[in-house]
Short mmCIF file of C-alpha atoms (C1' of nucleotides) in Angstrom, two decimals:
data_model
loop_
_atom_site.label_atom_id
_atom_site.label_comp_id
_atom_site.label_asym_id
_atom_site.label_seq_id
_atom_site.Cartn_x
_atom_site.Cartn_y
_atom_site.Cartn_z
CA UNK O 1 0.30 0.06 0.06
CA UNK O 2 2.72 2.47 0.46
CA UNK O 3 6.66 0.65 0.56
CA UNK O 4 7.65 -1.33 -2.10
CA UNK O 5 9.33 -4.57 -0.81
CA UNK O 6 12.74 -3.27 -0.92
CA UNK O 7 11.94 -0.68 1.18
CA UNK O 8 10.44 -3.01 3.52
CA UNK O 9 13.67 -5.28 3.34
CA UNK O 10 15.62 -2.55 3.73
CA UNK O 11 13.61 -1.35 6.85
CA UNK O 12 13.20 -4.05 8.40
CA UNK O 13 17.13 -5.34 7.90
CA UNK O 14 18.83 -1.48 9.58
CA UNK O 15 15.84 -2.31 13.20
CA UNK O 16 17.96 -6.08 13.13
CA UNK O 17 21.19 -4.53 12.33
CA UNK O 18 20.46 -2.04 15.27
CA UNK O 19 19.58 -4.50 17.68
CA UNK O 20 22.81 -6.19 17.39
CA UNK O 21 25.98 -5.45 19.26
CA UNK O 22 27.39 -1.65 17.87
CA UNK O 23 30.67 -2.11 15.84
CA UNK O 24 30.16 -6.00 15.71
CA UNK O 25 29.38 -6.46 11.69
CA UNK O 26 26.34 -8.58 10.61
CA UNK O 27 26.25 -10.92 8.04
CA UNK O 28 24.57 -10.96 4.85
CA UNK O 29 22.89 -14.21 5.13
CA UNK O 30 22.14 -14.22 8.39
CA UNK O 31 20.19 -11.35 8.10
CA UNK O 32 18.70 -12.93 5.36
CA UNK O 33 17.64 -15.69 6.78
CA UNK O 34 16.18 -14.19 10.26
CA UNK O 35 13.91 -12.00 7.81
CA UNK O 36 13.54 -15.29 5.76
CA UNK O 37 14.36 -13.18 2.66
CA UNK O 38 16.19 -13.84 -0.38
CA UNK O 39 19.82 -13.40 0.34
CA UNK O 40 21.42 -12.04 -2.99
CA UNK O 41 19.12 -8.68 -3.58
CA UNK O 42 19.11 -8.05 0.14
CA UNK O 43 23.07 -7.94 -0.31
CA UNK O 44 22.86 -5.53 -2.93
CA UNK O 45 19.26 -3.32 -1.46
CA UNK O 46 22.57 -3.64 2.06
CA UNK O 47 24.99 -2.60 -1.15
CA UNK O 48 23.19 0.95 -1.73
CA UNK O 49 22.28 1.84 1.98
CA UNK O 50 26.21 1.44 2.39
CA UNK O 51 26.85 3.97 -0.24
CA UNK O 52 24.64 6.48 1.22
CA UNK O 53 26.83 6.42 4.16
CA UNK O 54 23.38 4.05 6.24
CA UNK O 55 25.85 1.40 6.80
CA UNK O 56 29.70 0.32 6.51
CA UNK O 57 30.56 -2.90 5.07
CA UNK O 58 33.53 -4.61 6.36
CA UNK O 59 34.37 -7.76 3.66
CA UNK O 60 36.83 -10.82 4.78
CA UNK O 61 36.52 -12.82 7.61
CA UNK O 62 34.51 -11.17 10.19
CA UNK O 63 32.60 -9.41 7.80
CA UNK O 64 29.41 -8.23 7.21
CA UNK O 65 27.19 -4.74 7.53
CA UNK O 66 27.46 -1.98 10.72
CA UNK O 67 25.58 0.45 11.29
CA UNK O 68 27.75 3.80 10.99
CA UNK O 69 28.87 5.78 14.29
CA UNK O 70 25.29 8.20 14.47
CA UNK O 71 23.06 5.92 12.40
CA UNK O 72 21.55 4.62 15.75
CA UNK O 73 19.36 7.63 15.21
CA UNK O 74 18.52 7.95 11.61
CA UNK O 75 14.90 7.86 10.87
CA UNK O 76 12.42 5.91 9.30
CA UNK O 77 11.93 9.88 6.12
CA UNK O 78 15.97 9.19 5.74
CA UNK O 79 15.69 5.98 5.19
CA UNK O 80 13.57 5.47 2.63
CA UNK O 81 14.46 8.51 0.71
CA UNK O 82 17.37 6.74 0.32
CA UNK O 83 14.79 3.41 -1.17
CA UNK O 84 12.15 4.56 -2.67
CA UNK O 85 14.13 8.61 -4.04
CA UNK O 86 13.92 11.23 -3.14
CA UNK O 87 10.71 12.37 -3.99
CA UNK O 88 9.38 9.90 -1.90
CA UNK O 89 6.66 12.22 -0.30
CA UNK O 90 6.45 14.76 -3.13
CA UNK O 91 4.66 12.91 -5.64
CA UNK O 92 0.17 13.52 -6.70
CA UNK O 93 -1.60 10.64 -5.31
CA UNK O 94 -3.55 10.48 -8.62
CA UNK O 95 0.02 10.84 -10.45
CA UNK O 96 -0.68 14.67 -11.64
CA UNK O 97 3.52 16.00 -11.99
CA UNK O 98 2.45 19.41 -11.12
CA UNK O 99 0.15 19.65 -8.37
CA UNK O 100 0.15 21.38 -5.21
CA UNK O 101 -2.01 24.26 -3.42
CA UNK O 102 -2.05 26.15 -6.58
CA UNK O 103 -2.91 24.21 -9.05
CA UNK O 104 -4.41 20.95 -7.25
CA UNK O 105 -6.15 18.63 -7.73
CA UNK O 106 -8.94 16.87 -6.14
CA UNK O 107 -7.49 14.74 -4.26
CA UNK O 108 -4.80 17.24 -3.00
CA UNK O 109 -6.95 19.75 0.37
CA UNK O 110 -8.13 15.86 1.93
CA UNK O 111 -4.67 14.47 1.52
CA UNK O 112 -2.36 17.06 2.70
CA UNK O 113 -3.74 16.59 6.91
CA UNK O 114 -2.71 12.18 5.96
CA UNK O 115 -0.39 12.43 4.17
CA UNK O 116 1.17 15.44 7.20
CA UNK O 117 0.16 12.32 9.58
CA UNK O 118 1.72 9.80 7.55
CA UNK O 119 5.68 12.29 7.05
CA UNK O 120 5.32 12.69 11.46
CA UNK O 121 5.26 8.96 11.77
CA UNK O 122 8.06 8.37 9.59
CA UNK O 123 10.16 11.62 10.86
CA UNK O 124 8.97 10.60 13.99
CA UNK O 125 10.19 6.63 15.01
CA UNK O 126 14.34 6.13 14.62
CA UNK O 127 16.03 3.03 14.13
CA UNK O 128 16.78 2.73 17.81
CA UNK O 129 14.30 3.06 18.71
CA UNK O 130 12.35 0.01 16.36
CA UNK O 131 15.44 -2.53 17.65
CA UNK O 132 14.22 -1.35 21.42
CA UNK O 133 10.43 -2.59 21.09
CA UNK O 134 11.94 -5.65 19.12
CA UNK O 135 14.02 -6.19 21.57
CA UNK O 136 11.32 -5.59 24.92
CA UNK O 137 9.65 -9.17 22.72
CA UNK O 138 6.87 -7.33 22.48
CA UNK O 139 6.99 -7.70 18.24
CA UNK O 140 7.84 -9.88 15.30
CA UNK O 141 10.67 -8.64 12.71
CA UNK O 142 9.32 -11.19 10.08
CA UNK O 143 6.76 -14.09 9.69
CA UNK O 144 7.15 -17.45 11.71
CA UNK O 145 9.85 -19.35 9.03
CA UNK O 146 7.36 -22.83 7.99
CA UNK O 147 9.23 -24.45 10.36
CA UNK O 148 7.55 -23.19 13.12
CA UNK O 149 4.05 -23.58 12.12
CA UNK O 150 2.93 -27.05 13.50
CA UNK O 151 1.05 -28.56 11.14
CA UNK J 1 3.30 6.34 -2.61
CA UNK J 2 -0.24 5.34 -2.46
CA UNK J 3 -1.97 3.88 -5.65
CA UNK J 4 -0.80 1.75 -7.87
CA UNK J 5 -0.71 3.81 -12.62
CA UNK J 6 -4.02 1.72 -12.62
CA UNK J 7 -5.26 3.02 -10.06
CA UNK J 8 -4.39 6.05 -10.65
CA UNK J 9 -5.74 6.58 -14.09
CA UNK J 10 -9.26 4.56 -12.55
CA UNK J 11 -9.92 6.83 -10.06
CA UNK J 12 -9.56 10.55 -12.62
CA UNK J 13 -11.94 8.18 -15.89
CA UNK J 14 -14.61 8.07 -12.78
CA UNK J 15 -14.46 11.32 -12.02
CA UNK J 16 -14.24 13.27 -15.18
CA UNK J 17 -17.27 10.15 -16.18
CA UNK J 18 -19.33 11.72 -12.86
CA UNK J 19 -18.97 14.95 -14.20
CA UNK J 20 -20.02 14.31 -17.71
CA UNK J 21 -24.23 14.12 -17.76
CA UNK J 22 -25.59 11.13 -16.55
CA UNK J 23 -26.73 8.40 -19.07
CA UNK J 24 -25.00 9.91 -21.17
CA UNK J 25 -22.13 7.75 -22.93
CA UNK J 26 -18.35 9.27 -22.72
CA UNK J 27 -16.25 8.66 -24.79
CA UNK J 28 -12.58 6.47 -24.26
CA UNK J 29 -11.03 8.09 -26.06
CA UNK J 30 -12.72 11.14 -25.43
CA UNK J 31 -11.93 11.01 -21.61
CA UNK J 32 -8.22 9.47 -21.98
CA UNK J 33 -7.49 11.90 -24.45
CA UNK J 34 -9.05 15.18 -21.08
CA UNK J 35 -7.24 13.26 -18.86
CA UNK J 36 -3.43 12.48 -21.28
CA UNK J 37 -3.38 9.09 -19.99
CA UNK J 38 -2.73 5.79 -23.33
CA UNK J 39 -6.22 5.08 -24.49
CA UNK J 40 -5.63 0.99 -24.74
CA UNK J 41 -4.80 1.16 -21.05
CA UNK J 42 -7.19 2.99 -20.17
CA UNK J 43 -9.92 0.47 -21.89
CA UNK J 44 -9.03 -2.56 -20.06
CA UNK J 45 -9.14 -0.22 -17.11
CA UNK J 46 -12.59 0.60 -17.58
CA UNK J 47 -13.61 -2.65 -18.80
CA UNK J 48 -12.07 -3.62 -15.26
CA UNK J 49 -14.77 -1.31 -13.78
CA UNK J 50 -17.91 -2.61 -16.15
CA UNK J 51 -17.73 -6.43 -15.29
CA UNK J 52 -17.79 -5.29 -11.08
CA UNK J 53 -20.53 -3.01 -11.60
CA UNK J 54 -19.72 0.44 -11.47
CA UNK J 55 -19.85 1.33 -15.11
CA UNK J 56 -21.68 0.52 -18.59
CA UNK J 57 -20.78 -0.01 -21.83
CA UNK J 58 -22.61 0.38 -24.40
CA UNK J 59 -21.10 -0.16 -28.24
CA UNK J 60 -21.15 1.43 -31.48
CA UNK J 61 -22.84 4.64 -32.23
CA UNK J 62 -23.75 6.63 -29.29
CA UNK J 63 -21.67 4.48 -27.89
CA UNK J 64 -19.05 4.49 -25.35
CA UNK J 65 -19.36 4.37 -19.97
CA UNK J 66 -21.83 6.22 -18.33
CA UNK J 67 -21.25 5.65 -14.19
CA UNK J 68 -23.91 2.79 -13.62
CA UNK J 69 -27.18 3.34 -11.38
CA UNK J 70 -26.07 4.55 -8.34
CA UNK J 71 -22.27 4.78 -8.66
CA UNK J 72 -22.24 8.40 -8.35
CA UNK J 73 -22.54 7.56 -4.74
CA UNK J 74 -19.16 4.66 -4.66
CA UNK J 75 -16.40 5.97 -2.03
CA UNK J 76 -12.68 6.45 -3.81
CA UNK J 77 -12.52 2.93 -0.95
CA UNK J 78 -15.02 0.84 -2.91
CA UNK J 79 -12.98 2.15 -6.81
CA UNK J 80 -8.98 0.49 -4.90
CA UNK J 81 -10.97 -2.83 -3.40
CA UNK J 82 -11.49 -3.45 -7.29
CA UNK J 83 -8.04 -2.14 -8.76
CA UNK J 84 -5.94 -2.45 -6.14
CA UNK J 85 -7.47 -6.08 -4.84
CA UNK J 86 -9.52 -6.21 -1.59
CA UNK J 87 -7.69 -6.63 1.69
CA UNK J 88 -5.71 -3.42 0.01
CA UNK J 89 -5.90 -1.90 3.22
CA UNK J 90 -5.36 -5.11 5.35
CA UNK J 91 -1.53 -5.56 4.42
CA UNK J 92 1.16 -4.90 7.15
CA UNK J 93 2.97 -1.67 6.00
CA UNK J 94 7.04 -3.97 5.96
CA UNK J 95 4.81 -7.08 4.78
CA UNK J 96 4.89 -9.08 6.67
CA UNK J 97 2.28 -12.66 6.20
CA UNK J 98 1.16 -12.28 9.32
CA UNK J 99 0.48 -8.57 11.85
CA UNK J 100 -2.62 -8.20 13.38
CA UNK J 101 -2.73 -7.10 17.62
CA UNK J 102 -1.92 -9.51 19.11
CA UNK J 103 1.20 -10.73 16.19
CA UNK J 104 2.45 -6.88 15.97
CA UNK J 105 5.65 -5.82 13.62
CA UNK J 106 7.06 -2.92 15.76
CA UNK J 107 5.96 -0.94 13.23
CA UNK J 108 1.88 -1.70 13.68
CA UNK J 109 1.04 0.52 16.43
CA UNK J 110 2.09 3.89 14.93
CA UNK J 111 0.44 3.31 11.29
CA UNK J 112 -2.74 2.03 12.90
CA UNK J 113 -3.85 5.44 13.16
CA UNK J 114 -1.78 7.03 10.04
CA UNK J 115 -4.36 3.88 8.15
CA UNK J 116 -6.84 4.55 9.46
CA UNK J 117 -6.95 7.96 8.57
CA UNK J 118 -6.10 7.30 5.63
CA UNK J 119 -8.66 4.88 5.05
CA UNK J 120 -12.10 7.54 6.24
CA UNK J 121 -10.42 9.52 4.05
CA UNK J 122 -10.75 6.84 1.19
CA UNK J 123 -15.00 6.26 2.86
CA UNK J 124 -15.11 9.56 2.74
CA UNK J 125 -14.79 10.87 -0.60
CA UNK J 126 -17.26 10.24 -4.02
CA UNK J 127 -17.27 10.19 -6.60
CA UNK J 128 -19.87 12.62 -6.91
CA UNK J 129 -18.02 15.01 -3.98
CA UNK J 130 -15.12 14.79 -6.42
CA UNK J 131 -16.38 14.65 -10.05
CA UNK J 132 -18.28 18.62 -8.10
CA UNK J 133 -15.26 19.52 -6.15
CA UNK J 134 -13.68 19.74 -10.33
CA UNK J 135 -16.48 21.32 -11.94
CA UNK J 136 -16.39 24.21 -9.47
CA UNK J 137 -13.14 24.67 -11.87
CA UNK J 138 -10.61 25.55 -9.36
CA UNK J 139 -8.97 21.70 -9.55
CA UNK J 140 -7.10 20.11 -12.02
CA UNK J 141 -7.99 16.08 -13.41
CA UNK J 142 -5.06 16.73 -14.78
CA UNK J 143 -1.53 18.23 -16.40
CA UNK J 144 -2.45 21.11 -18.55
CA UNK J 145 -1.25 19.47 -22.02
CA UNK J 146 2.18 20.33 -23.40
CA UNK J 147 0.37 22.51 -26.31
CA UNK J 148 -0.44 25.10 -23.02
CA UNK J 149 2.78 25.61 -21.39
CA UNK J 150 4.07 28.43 -22.89
CA UNK J 151 7.99 28.11 -24.52
"C1'" DT V 1 -28.18 -4.25 -45.46
"C1'" DA V 2 -24.65 -1.29 -45.90
"C1'" DT V 3 -20.91 2.00 -43.08
"C1'" DA V 4 -18.51 3.74 -39.68
"C1'" DA V 5 -18.20 3.79 -34.83
"C1'" DT V 6 -17.68 1.53 -30.55
"C1'" DT V 7 -16.97 -1.48 -26.57
"C1'" DC V 8 -14.51 -6.80 -25.67
"C1'" DG V 9 -11.04 -9.65 -25.40
"C1'" DG V 10 -6.91 -11.89 -26.65
"C1'" DA V 11 -2.41 -11.87 -27.58
"C1'" DC V 12 1.23 -9.84 -27.96
"C1'" DA V 13 5.77 -6.06 -26.86
"C1'" DA V 14 8.32 -2.56 -23.04
"C1'" DA V 15 9.10 -1.36 -18.97
"C1'" DA V 16 10.10 -1.84 -14.35
"C1'" DA V 17 10.62 -4.60 -9.65
"C1'" DA V 18 12.60 -8.43 -7.57
"C1'" DC V 19 15.17 -11.84 -7.50
"C1'" DT V 20 19.68 -14.79 -9.25
"C1'" DC V 21 24.47 -15.98 -10.73
"C1'" DT V 22 29.41 -15.75 -11.56
"C1'" DT V 23 33.00 -13.24 -10.99
"C1'" DT V 24 36.76 -10.21 -8.87
"C1'" DA V 25 38.60 -8.05 -4.33
"C1'" DA V 26 39.78 -8.11 -0.07
"C1'" DG V 27 40.24 -9.08 4.21
"C1'" DG V 28 41.38 -11.95 8.34
"C1'" DA V 29 44.07 -17.74 9.86
"C1'" DG V 30 46.80 -20.46 10.05
"C1'" DC L 1 52.01 -16.79 1.48
"C1'" DT L 2 47.43 -19.32 1.44
"C1'" DC L 3 43.22 -20.42 1.89
"C1'" DC L 4 38.63 -19.28 2.84
"C1'" DT L 5 34.72 -16.24 3.98
"C1'" DT L 6 33.34 -12.32 2.98
"C1'" DA L 7 31.04 -8.03 0.17
"C1'" DA L 8 31.10 -5.34 -4.17
"C1'" DA L 9 30.15 -4.49 -8.87
"C1'" DG L 10 28.07 -6.91 -13.14
"C1'" DA L 11 25.55 -9.20 -16.56
"C1'" DG L 12 21.40 -12.19 -16.64
"C1'" DT L 13 17.45 -13.94 -15.81
"C1'" DT L 14 11.94 -13.34 -14.35
"C1'" DT L 15 7.44 -11.72 -12.96
"C1'" DT L 16 4.36 -7.63 -12.95
"C1'" DT L 17 3.13 -3.83 -14.62
"C1'" DT L 18 2.51 -1.01 -17.50
"C1'" DG L 19 0.50 -0.19 -22.02
"C1'" DT L 20 0.17 -1.92 -27.73
"C1'" DC L 21 -2.25 -4.13 -31.37
"C1'" DC L 22 -5.41 -6.31 -33.71
"C1'" DG L 23 -9.49 -9.23 -35.71
"C1'" DA L 24 -13.93 -9.58 -33.29
"C1'" DA L 25 -19.19 -8.30 -31.13
"C1'" DT L 26 -21.81 -4.83 -31.49
"C1'" DT L 27 -25.53 -0.70 -32.67
"C1'" DA L 28 -26.70 3.86 -34.39
"C1'" DT L 29 -27.13 5.38 -39.23
"C1'" DA L 30 -27.53 6.56 -43.68
#
DNA sequence: TATAATTCGGACAAAAAACTCTTTAAGGAG
DNA sequence: CTCCTTAAAGAGTTTTTTGTCCGAATTATA
């Protein structure tokens, strides 16, 4: 409804990394397994997050991915601007190239406040907080693996 | 951010049809031209809306598409359930197959109220009202055609 | 009845998104 | 130095979405 699969994977992975000891690289393979997500595809996504400075990567033994210094405080908005593109929140809901208070589509003024709620939420949620929530054990970062579902 | 191109075209077309004299079929070609949208693709979308009972279609001369009796009062939610599928609003923002108050992803409880705002908005807006708004001349249903942009 | 205008239906094509594979480079450990 | 492990890079594949094309069916009108 809102996020591409790529963004979903990115957020899940970042939260997972944020739950792990900072400075200790996490393997792509482990993340993919934990999230039940295709590893080769996830690798591309993590690479991209590295290029944009959100993650650090290390090759060879003891390699893997860490959140870059300070990036624990990153907001979901920050992440999504990397994965969905910089004008993620700037597009008209009906797809008009130009849609503003002055040149509005018929949904514009109803959509605007709702969109602002979404933006606030995304600006408010940080990787740190989401990781903390997960660490309480009350929330799920991925579907239960098939092995956990009794037949 | 929220709607597929198919849904955007569908909503635009339905609003346009709703602005026209009821009972007078509107040509696919005219809608496509007005909205600046690929006609053959739009035709498929309109066909689908017919199958689902939102539109009536007529072939041959004086043919075209009309809103079915009563469907002026249709909400955007109704339309989107046809174009995006019945559980349009039911999916987890992080893509988990199971995500509910009991088995929540870490975004669930922040996302839920925002999603409810979206749902309310979609349930509130009808084709009629949107058409009325367009008829005031204050809103745009499509981008200005290239011909209208001075160089 | 013939003709032109329209939607319908299905196959097809192109573009974008999601996903895979293989080779290379880098780093740690013996 | 050599081997193993890891990410990087790039090409390639599959699936989904978006968009095109064409022939058949339907209908009003001359």
